[in-house]
Short mmCIF file of C-alpha atoms and ligand atoms in Angstrom, two decimals:
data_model
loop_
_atom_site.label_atom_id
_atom_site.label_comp_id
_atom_site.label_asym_id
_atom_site.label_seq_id
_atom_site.Cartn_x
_atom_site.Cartn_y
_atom_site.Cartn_z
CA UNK A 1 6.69 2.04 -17.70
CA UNK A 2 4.46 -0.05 -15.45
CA UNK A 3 2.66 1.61 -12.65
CA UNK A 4 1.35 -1.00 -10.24
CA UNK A 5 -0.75 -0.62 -6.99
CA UNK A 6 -0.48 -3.21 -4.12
CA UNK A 7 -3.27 -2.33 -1.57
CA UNK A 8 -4.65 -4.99 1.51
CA UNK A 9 -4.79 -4.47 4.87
CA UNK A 10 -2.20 -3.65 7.34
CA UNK A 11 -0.12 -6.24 7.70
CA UNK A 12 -1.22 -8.32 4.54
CA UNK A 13 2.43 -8.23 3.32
CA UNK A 14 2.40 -4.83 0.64
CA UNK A 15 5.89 -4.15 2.49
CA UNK A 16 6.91 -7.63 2.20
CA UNK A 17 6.24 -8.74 -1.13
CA UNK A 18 7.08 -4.90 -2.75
CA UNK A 19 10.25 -5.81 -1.86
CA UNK A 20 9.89 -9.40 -3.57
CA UNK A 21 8.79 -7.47 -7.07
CA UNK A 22 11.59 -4.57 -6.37
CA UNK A 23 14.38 -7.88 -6.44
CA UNK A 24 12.85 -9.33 -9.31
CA UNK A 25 12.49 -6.66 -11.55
CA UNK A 26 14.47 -3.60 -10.96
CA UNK A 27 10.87 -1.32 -9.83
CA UNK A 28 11.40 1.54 -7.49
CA UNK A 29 9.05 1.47 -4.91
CA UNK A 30 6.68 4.54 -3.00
CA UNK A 31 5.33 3.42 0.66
CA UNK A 32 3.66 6.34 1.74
CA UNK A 33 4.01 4.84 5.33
CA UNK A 34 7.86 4.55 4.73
CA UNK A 35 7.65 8.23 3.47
CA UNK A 36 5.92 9.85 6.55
CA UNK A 37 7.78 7.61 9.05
CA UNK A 38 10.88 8.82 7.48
CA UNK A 39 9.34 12.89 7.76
CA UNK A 40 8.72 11.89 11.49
CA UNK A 41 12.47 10.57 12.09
CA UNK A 42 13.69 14.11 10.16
CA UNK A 43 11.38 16.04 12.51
CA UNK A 44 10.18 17.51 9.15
CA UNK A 45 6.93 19.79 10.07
CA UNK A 46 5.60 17.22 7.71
CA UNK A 47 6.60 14.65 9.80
CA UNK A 48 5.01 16.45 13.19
CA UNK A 49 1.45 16.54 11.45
CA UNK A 50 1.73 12.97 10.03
CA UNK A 51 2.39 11.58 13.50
CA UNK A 52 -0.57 12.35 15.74
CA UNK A 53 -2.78 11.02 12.42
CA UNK A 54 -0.50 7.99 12.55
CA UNK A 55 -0.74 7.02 16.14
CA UNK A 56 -4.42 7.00 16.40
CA UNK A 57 -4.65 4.59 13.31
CA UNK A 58 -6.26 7.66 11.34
CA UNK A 59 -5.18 8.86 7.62
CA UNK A 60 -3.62 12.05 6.64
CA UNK A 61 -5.37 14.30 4.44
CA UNK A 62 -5.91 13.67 0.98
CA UNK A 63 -4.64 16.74 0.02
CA UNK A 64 -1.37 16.49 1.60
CA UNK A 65 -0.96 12.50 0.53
CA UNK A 66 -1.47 13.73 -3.06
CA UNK A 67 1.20 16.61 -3.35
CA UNK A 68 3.54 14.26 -2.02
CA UNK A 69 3.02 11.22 -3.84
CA UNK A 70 3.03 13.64 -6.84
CA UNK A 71 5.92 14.91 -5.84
CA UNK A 72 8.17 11.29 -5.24
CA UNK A 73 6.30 9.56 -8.58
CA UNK A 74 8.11 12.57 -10.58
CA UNK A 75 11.59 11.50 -8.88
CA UNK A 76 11.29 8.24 -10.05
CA UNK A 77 9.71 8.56 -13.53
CA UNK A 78 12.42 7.22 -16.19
CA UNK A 79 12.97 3.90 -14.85
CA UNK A 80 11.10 0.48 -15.70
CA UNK A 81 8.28 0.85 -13.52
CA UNK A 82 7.22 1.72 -9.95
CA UNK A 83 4.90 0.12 -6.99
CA UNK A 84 2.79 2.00 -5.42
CA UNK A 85 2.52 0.75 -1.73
CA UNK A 86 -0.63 2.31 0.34
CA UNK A 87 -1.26 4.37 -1.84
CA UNK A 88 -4.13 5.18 -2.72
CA UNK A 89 -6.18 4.60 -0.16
CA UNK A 90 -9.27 6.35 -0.46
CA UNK A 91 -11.47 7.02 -3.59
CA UNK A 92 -10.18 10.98 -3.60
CA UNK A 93 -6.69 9.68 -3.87
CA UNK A 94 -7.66 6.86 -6.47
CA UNK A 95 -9.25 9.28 -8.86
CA UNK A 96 -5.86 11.48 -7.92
CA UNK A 97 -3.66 8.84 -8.83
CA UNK A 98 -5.81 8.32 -12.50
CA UNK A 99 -5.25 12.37 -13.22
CA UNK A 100 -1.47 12.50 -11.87
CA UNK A 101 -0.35 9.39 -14.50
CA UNK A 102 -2.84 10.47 -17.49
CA UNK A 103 -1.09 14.27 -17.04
CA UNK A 104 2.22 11.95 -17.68
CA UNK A 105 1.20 9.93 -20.26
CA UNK A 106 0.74 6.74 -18.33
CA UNK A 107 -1.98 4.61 -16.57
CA UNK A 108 -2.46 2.39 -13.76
CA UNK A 109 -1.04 -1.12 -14.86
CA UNK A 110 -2.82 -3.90 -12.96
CA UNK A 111 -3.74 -3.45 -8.99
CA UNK A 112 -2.51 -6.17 -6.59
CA UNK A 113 -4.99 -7.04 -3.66
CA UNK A 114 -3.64 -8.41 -0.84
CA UNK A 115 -6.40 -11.10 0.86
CA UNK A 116 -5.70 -11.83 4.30
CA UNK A 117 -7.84 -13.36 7.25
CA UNK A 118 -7.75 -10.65 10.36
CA UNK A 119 -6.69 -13.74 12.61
CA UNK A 120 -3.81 -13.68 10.63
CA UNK A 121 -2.97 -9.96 10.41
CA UNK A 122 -3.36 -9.15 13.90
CA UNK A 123 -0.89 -12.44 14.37
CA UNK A 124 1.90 -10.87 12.33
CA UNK A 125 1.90 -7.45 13.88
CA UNK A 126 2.03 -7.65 16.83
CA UNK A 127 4.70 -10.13 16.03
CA UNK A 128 5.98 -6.93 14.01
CA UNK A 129 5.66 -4.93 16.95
CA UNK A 130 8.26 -6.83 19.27
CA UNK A 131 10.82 -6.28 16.25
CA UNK A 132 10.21 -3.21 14.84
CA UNK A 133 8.65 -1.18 17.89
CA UNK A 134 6.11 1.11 15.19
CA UNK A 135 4.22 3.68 17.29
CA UNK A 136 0.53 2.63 15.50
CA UNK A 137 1.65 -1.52 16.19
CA UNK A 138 -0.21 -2.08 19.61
CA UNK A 139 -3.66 -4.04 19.28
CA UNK A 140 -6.17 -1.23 19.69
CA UNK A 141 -4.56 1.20 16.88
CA UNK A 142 -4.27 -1.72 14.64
CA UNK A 143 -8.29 -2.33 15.39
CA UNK A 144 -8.66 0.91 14.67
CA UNK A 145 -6.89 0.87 11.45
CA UNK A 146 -8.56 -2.37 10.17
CA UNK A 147 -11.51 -0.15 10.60
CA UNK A 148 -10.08 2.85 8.90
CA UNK A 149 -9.20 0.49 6.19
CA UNK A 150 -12.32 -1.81 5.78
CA UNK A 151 -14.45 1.93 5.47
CA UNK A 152 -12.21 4.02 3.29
CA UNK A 153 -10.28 1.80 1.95
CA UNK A 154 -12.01 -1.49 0.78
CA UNK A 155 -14.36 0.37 -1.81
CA UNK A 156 -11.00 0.61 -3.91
CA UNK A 157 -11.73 -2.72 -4.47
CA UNK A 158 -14.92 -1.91 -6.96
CA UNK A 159 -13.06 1.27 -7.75
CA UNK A 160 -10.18 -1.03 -9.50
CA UNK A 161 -12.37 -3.86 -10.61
CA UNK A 162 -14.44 -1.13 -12.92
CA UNK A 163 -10.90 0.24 -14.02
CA UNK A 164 -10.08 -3.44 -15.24
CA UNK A 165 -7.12 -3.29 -13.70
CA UNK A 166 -8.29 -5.38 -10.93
CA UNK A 167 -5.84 -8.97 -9.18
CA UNK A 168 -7.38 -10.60 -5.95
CA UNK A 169 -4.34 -13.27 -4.16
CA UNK A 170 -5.46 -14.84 -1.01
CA UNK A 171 -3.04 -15.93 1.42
CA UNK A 172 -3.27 -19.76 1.89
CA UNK A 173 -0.89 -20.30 4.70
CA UNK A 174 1.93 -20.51 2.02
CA UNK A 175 4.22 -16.96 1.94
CA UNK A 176 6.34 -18.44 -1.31
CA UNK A 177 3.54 -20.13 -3.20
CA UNK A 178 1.69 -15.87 -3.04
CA UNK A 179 4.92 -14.41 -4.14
CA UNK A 180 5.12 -16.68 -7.07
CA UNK A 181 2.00 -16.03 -7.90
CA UNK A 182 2.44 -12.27 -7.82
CA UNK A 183 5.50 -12.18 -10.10
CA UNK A 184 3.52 -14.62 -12.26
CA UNK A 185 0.84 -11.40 -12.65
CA UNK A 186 3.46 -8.90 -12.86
CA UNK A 187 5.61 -11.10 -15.41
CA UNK A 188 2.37 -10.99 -17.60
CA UNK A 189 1.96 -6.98 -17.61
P1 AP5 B 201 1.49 1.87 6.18
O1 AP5 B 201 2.90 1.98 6.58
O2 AP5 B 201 1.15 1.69 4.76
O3 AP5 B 201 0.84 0.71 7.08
P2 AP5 B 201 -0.33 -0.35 6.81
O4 AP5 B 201 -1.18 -0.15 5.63
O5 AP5 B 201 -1.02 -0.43 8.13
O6 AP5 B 201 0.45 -1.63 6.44
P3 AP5 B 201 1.74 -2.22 7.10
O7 AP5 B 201 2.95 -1.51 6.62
O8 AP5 B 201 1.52 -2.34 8.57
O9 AP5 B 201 1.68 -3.70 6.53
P4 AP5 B 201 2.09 -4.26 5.09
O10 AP5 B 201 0.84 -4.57 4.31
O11 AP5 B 201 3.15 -3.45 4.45
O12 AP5 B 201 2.67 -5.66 5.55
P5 AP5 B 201 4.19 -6.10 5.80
O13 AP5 B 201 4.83 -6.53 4.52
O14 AP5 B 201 4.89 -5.12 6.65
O15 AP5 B 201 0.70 3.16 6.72
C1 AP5 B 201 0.86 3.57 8.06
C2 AP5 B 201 0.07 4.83 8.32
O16 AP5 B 201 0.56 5.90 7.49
C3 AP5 B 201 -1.43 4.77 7.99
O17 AP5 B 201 -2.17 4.20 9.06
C4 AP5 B 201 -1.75 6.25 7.78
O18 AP5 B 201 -1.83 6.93 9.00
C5 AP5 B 201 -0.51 6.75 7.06
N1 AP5 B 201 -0.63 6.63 5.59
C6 AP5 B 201 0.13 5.84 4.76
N2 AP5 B 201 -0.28 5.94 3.49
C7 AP5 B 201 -1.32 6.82 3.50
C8 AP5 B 201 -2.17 7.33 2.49
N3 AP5 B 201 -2.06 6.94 1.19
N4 AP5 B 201 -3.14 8.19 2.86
C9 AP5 B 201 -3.27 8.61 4.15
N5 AP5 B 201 -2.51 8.15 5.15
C10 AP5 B 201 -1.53 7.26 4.83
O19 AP5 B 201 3.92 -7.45 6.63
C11 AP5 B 201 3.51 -7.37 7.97
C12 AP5 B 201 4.36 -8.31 8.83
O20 AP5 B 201 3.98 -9.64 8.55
C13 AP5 B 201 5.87 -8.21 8.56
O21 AP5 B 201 6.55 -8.26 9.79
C14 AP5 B 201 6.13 -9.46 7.72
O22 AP5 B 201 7.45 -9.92 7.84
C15 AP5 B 201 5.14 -10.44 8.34
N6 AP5 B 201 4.74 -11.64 7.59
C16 AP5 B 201 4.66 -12.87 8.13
N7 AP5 B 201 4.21 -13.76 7.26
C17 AP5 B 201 3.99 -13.10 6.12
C18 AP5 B 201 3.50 -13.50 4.85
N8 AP5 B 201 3.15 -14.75 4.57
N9 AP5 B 201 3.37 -12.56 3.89
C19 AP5 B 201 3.71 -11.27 4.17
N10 AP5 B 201 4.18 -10.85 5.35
C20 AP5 B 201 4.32 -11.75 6.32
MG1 MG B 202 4.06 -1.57 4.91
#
């Protein structure tokens, strides 16, 4: 089964080209953001702790992000692979994510990093935000969580690259030429 990671910044397209990967070969996919926005639509007690973190750009705890990733990954096991889509996000939850697929018998298969100028990012969501109308899509929570991402986040980077399980794509102003590329990785697994 192939477990792979797509991490970037918001708005670098981990939604976007999951769903690219999902058509082409059959993977289910875990967005942790999907899963928490869905908690908050439920009015899940859940949901009620995830959204004041998620409105002021901030992550949830580690602890909580873990039992529940733990907790979808074992609904899903069984199939031909699954994406992993913000998740993990910090160092705790990387070295979470290692422990939860060795206790299953399987590992991290390659980890997709999203490259994307900030121009660019802050372009598409607030173009996102007239669409979609997501509470954290307004420009000072998306500064914030640029920040959020760039200090917990980024040091995945390393974190991967020492796994060897490491891909870098940079967006060159063409959206079908980086999804080609992508299934041209995955293809390879
Ligand atoms: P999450 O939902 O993961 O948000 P994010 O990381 O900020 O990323 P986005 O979903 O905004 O962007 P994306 O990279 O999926 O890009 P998309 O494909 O949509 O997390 C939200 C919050 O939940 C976090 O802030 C945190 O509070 C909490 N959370 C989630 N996971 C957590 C965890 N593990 N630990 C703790 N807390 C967690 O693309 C963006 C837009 O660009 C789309 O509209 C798309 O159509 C458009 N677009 C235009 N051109 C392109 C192109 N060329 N490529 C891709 N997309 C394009
Ligand atoms: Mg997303």
């Amino acid at each position: 089964m192939h477990n792979i990671i797509i991490f970037g910044a918001p708005g670098s397209g981990k939604g976007t080209y999951s769903a690219a990967l999902v058509e082409r070969f059959g993977y289910s996919h875990i967005s942790t953001g999907d899963v928490l926005r869905a908690e908050i639509q439920a009015g899940s007690q859940l949901g009620r702790i995830a959204a004041g973190y998620i409105e002021q750009g901030m992550l949830i705890p580690d602890d909580l992000m873990i039992d529940i990733l733990a907790s979808v990954y074992d609904s899903m096991r069984g199939g031909k692979g699954v994406i992993f889509d913000g998740f993990p996000r910090t160092i705790v939850q990387a070295g979470a994510l290692k422990r939860i697929l060795a206790e299953r018998g399987e590992k991290v298969s390659v980890a997709l990093n999203l490259i994307v100028s900030e121009d660019v990012l802050m372009q598409r969501l607030l173009g996102r935000a007239l669409s979609e109308g997501r509470t954290d899509d307004n420009e000072e929570t998306i500064r914030k969580r640029f920040t959020v991402y760039d200090t917990q986040t980024r040091p995945l980077v390393e974190w991967f690259r020492n796994e060897g399980v490491l891909a870098e794509f940079t967006f060159r102003g063409d959206k079908d030429r980086m999804i080609d590329e992508i299934i041209e990785r995955v293809e390879n697994l």
